[in-house]
mmCIF file of C-alpha atoms in Angstrom:
data_model
loop_
_atom_site.group_PDB
_atom_site.id
_atom_site.type_symbol
_atom_site.label_atom_id
_atom_site.label_comp_id
_atom_site.label_asym_id
_atom_site.label_seq_id
_atom_site.Cartn_x
_atom_site.Cartn_y
_atom_site.Cartn_z
ATOM 1 C CA MET T 1 77.779 79.761 53.660
ATOM 2 C CA LEU T 2 77.100 76.212 53.208
ATOM 3 C CA GLY T 3 80.205 75.712 51.642
ATOM 4 C CA PHE T 4 82.062 76.617 54.903
ATOM 5 C CA GLU T 5 79.832 74.484 56.832
ATOM 6 C CA SER T 6 81.047 72.027 54.660
ATOM 7 C CA ILE T 7 84.611 72.029 55.950
ATOM 8 C CA ILE T 8 83.004 71.724 59.792
ATOM 9 C CA VAL T 9 80.891 68.691 58.905
ATOM 10 C CA PHE T 10 83.839 67.231 57.508
ATOM 11 C CA LEU T 11 85.717 67.985 60.292
ATOM 12 C CA GLY T 12 83.017 66.779 62.571
ATOM 13 C CA GLY T 13 82.737 63.348 61.127
ATOM 14 C CA LEU T 14 86.534 63.411 62.353
ATOM 15 C CA ALA T 15 85.666 63.844 65.423
ATOM 16 C CA LEU T 16 83.169 61.591 65.305
ATOM 17 C CA TYR T 17 85.530 58.728 64.393
ATOM 18 C CA GLY T 18 88.628 60.012 66.534
ATOM 19 C CA LEU T 19 86.212 59.965 69.855
ATOM 20 C CA LYS T 20 84.789 56.464 68.816
ATOM 21 C CA ALA T 21 80.797 58.726 69.499
ATOM 22 C CA LEU T 22 78.914 56.130 67.243
ATOM 23 C CA PRO T 23 77.154 53.523 69.092
ATOM 24 C CA ALA T 24 78.311 50.400 69.588
ATOM 25 C CA GLY T 25 77.705 47.722 66.790
ATOM 26 C CA ILE T 26 78.865 50.748 64.064
ATOM 27 C CA GLU T 27 82.099 50.475 62.723
ATOM 28 C CA GLN T 28 83.683 54.197 63.801
ATOM 29 C CA TRP T 29 84.933 54.893 60.105
ATOM 30 C CA TRP T 30 81.195 55.442 59.276
ATOM 31 C CA GLY T 31 81.941 58.995 61.042
ATOM 32 C CA ILE T 32 84.334 59.882 58.380
ATOM 33 C CA VAL T 33 82.010 58.753 55.515
ATOM 34 C CA VAL T 34 78.980 60.428 56.913
ATOM 35 C CA GLY T 35 81.172 63.504 57.458
ATOM 36 C CA VAL T 36 82.387 63.428 53.766
ATOM 37 C CA VAL T 37 79.013 62.593 52.097
ATOM 38 C CA LEU T 38 77.097 65.240 53.608
ATOM 39 C CA ALA T 39 79.832 67.915 53.316
ATOM 40 C CA ILE T 40 79.594 66.848 49.606
ATOM 41 C CA LEU T 41 75.691 67.328 49.633
ATOM 42 C CA LEU T 42 76.118 70.965 51.299
ATOM 43 C CA ILE T 43 78.157 71.812 48.756
ATOM 44 C CA ALA T 44 75.633 70.742 46.008
ATOM 45 C CA THR T 45 72.828 72.510 48.029
ATOM 46 C CA SER T 46 74.583 75.842 47.776
ATOM 47 C CA GLY T 47 74.602 75.564 43.975
ATOM 48 C CA VAL T 48 70.642 75.137 44.091
ATOM 49 C CA LEU T 49 69.447 78.024 46.888
ATOM 50 C CA ARG T 50 67.969 80.220 43.959
ATOM 51 C CA HIS T 51 65.368 77.586 44.097
ATOM 52 C CA ASP T 52 62.753 77.684 47.142
ATOM 53 C CA TRP T 53 63.085 73.584 47.345
ATOM 54 C CA GLY T 54 66.721 74.548 47.699
ATOM 55 C CA ILE T 55 66.177 76.579 50.716
ATOM 56 C CA ALA T 56 64.214 74.175 52.162
ATOM 57 C CA LEU T 57 66.905 71.649 51.673
ATOM 58 C CA GLY T 58 69.695 73.557 53.177
ATOM 59 C CA TRP T 59 67.287 73.865 56.381
ATOM 60 C CA PHE T 60 66.742 69.615 56.411
ATOM 61 C CA TRP T 61 70.670 69.638 56.251
ATOM 62 C CA GLN T 62 70.968 72.185 59.206
ATOM 63 C CA LEU T 63 68.457 70.118 61.379
ATOM 64 C CA LEU T 64 70.384 66.940 60.669
ATOM 65 C CA ILE T 65 73.506 68.306 61.824
ATOM 66 C CA ILE T 66 71.464 69.554 64.970
ATOM 67 C CA ALA T 67 70.399 66.072 65.216
ATOM 68 C CA GLY T 68 73.995 64.887 65.299
ATOM 69 C CA GLY T 69 74.137 66.606 68.603
ATOM 70 C CA PHE T 70 72.872 63.263 69.554
ATOM 71 C CA LEU T 71 76.240 61.607 69.144
ATOM 72 C CA GLU T 72 78.304 64.232 70.182
ATOM 73 C CA PRO T 73 77.015 67.470 72.120
ATOM 74 C CA ALA T 74 79.625 69.372 70.390
ATOM 75 C CA LEU T 75 77.628 69.298 66.915
ATOM 76 C CA ALA T 76 74.536 70.446 68.148
ATOM 77 C CA VAL T 77 76.333 73.464 69.284
ATOM 78 C CA VAL T 78 77.814 73.688 65.455
ATOM 79 C CA GLY T 79 74.851 73.207 64.365
ATOM 80 C CA LEU T 80 72.905 76.012 66.038
ATOM 81 C CA ILE T 81 75.513 78.230 65.217
ATOM 82 C CA PHE T 82 75.316 77.619 61.485
ATOM 83 C CA GLY T 83 71.660 77.364 61.608
ATOM 84 C CA ALA T 84 71.368 80.971 62.818
ATOM 85 C CA MET T 85 73.771 81.928 60.214
ATOM 86 C CA TYR T 86 71.878 80.319 57.560
ATOM 87 C CA ALA T 87 68.696 81.625 58.927
ATOM 88 C CA TYR T 88 70.202 85.331 58.498
ATOM 89 C CA ALA T 89 71.684 84.608 55.201
ATOM 90 C CA THR T 90 68.473 83.292 53.873
ATOM 91 C CA ILE T 91 66.494 86.160 55.293
ATOM 92 C CA LYS T 92 68.714 88.852 54.380
ATOM 93 C CA GLY T 93 69.427 87.688 50.662
ATOM 94 C CA GLY T 94 65.513 87.693 50.058
ATOM 95 C CA SER T 95 64.896 91.130 51.545
ATOM 96 C CA LEU T 96 68.014 92.028 49.150
ATOM 97 C CA ASP T 97 66.245 90.412 46.187
ATOM 98 C CA ARG T 98 63.225 92.065 46.663
ATOM 99 C CA ARG T 99 64.745 95.444 46.715
ATOM 100 C CA ASN T 100 67.159 94.775 43.800
ATOM 101 C CA ALA T 101 64.213 93.892 41.749
ATOM 102 C CA ALA T 102 62.173 96.866 42.816
ATOM 103 C CA ARG T 103 64.895 99.291 41.728
ATOM 104 C CA ALA T 104 65.622 97.411 38.614
ATOM 105 C CA ALA T 105 61.547 97.840 37.955
ATOM 106 C CA THR T 106 61.630 101.815 38.352
ATOM 107 C CA ASN T 107 64.619 102.213 36.541
ATOM 108 C CA GLY T 108 63.380 100.230 33.711
ATOM 109 C CA ASP T 109 66.796 97.879 33.707
#
């Protein structure tokens, strides 16, 4: 999920650049830089989601993307949609892990 979101975040950085949505005094190309860096961080975070701190880091990125709505309101919409999908994925994934662990314990695997 975070891997797919990284593509959208990169495109969001391009949108910030193209719409000149950054505040005055900040070079507009920083929108692209932030989009690329955040996309890379999202991909890296997807590799550590087996740890509790990895889940928390994923939530931090979701909140950061929603906060991007102060620059461009569409980023808040994207952040809320992906935040909801991330919530579903983490909750459902945790329940599936617990169910599989219970099955493995009863089967002796």
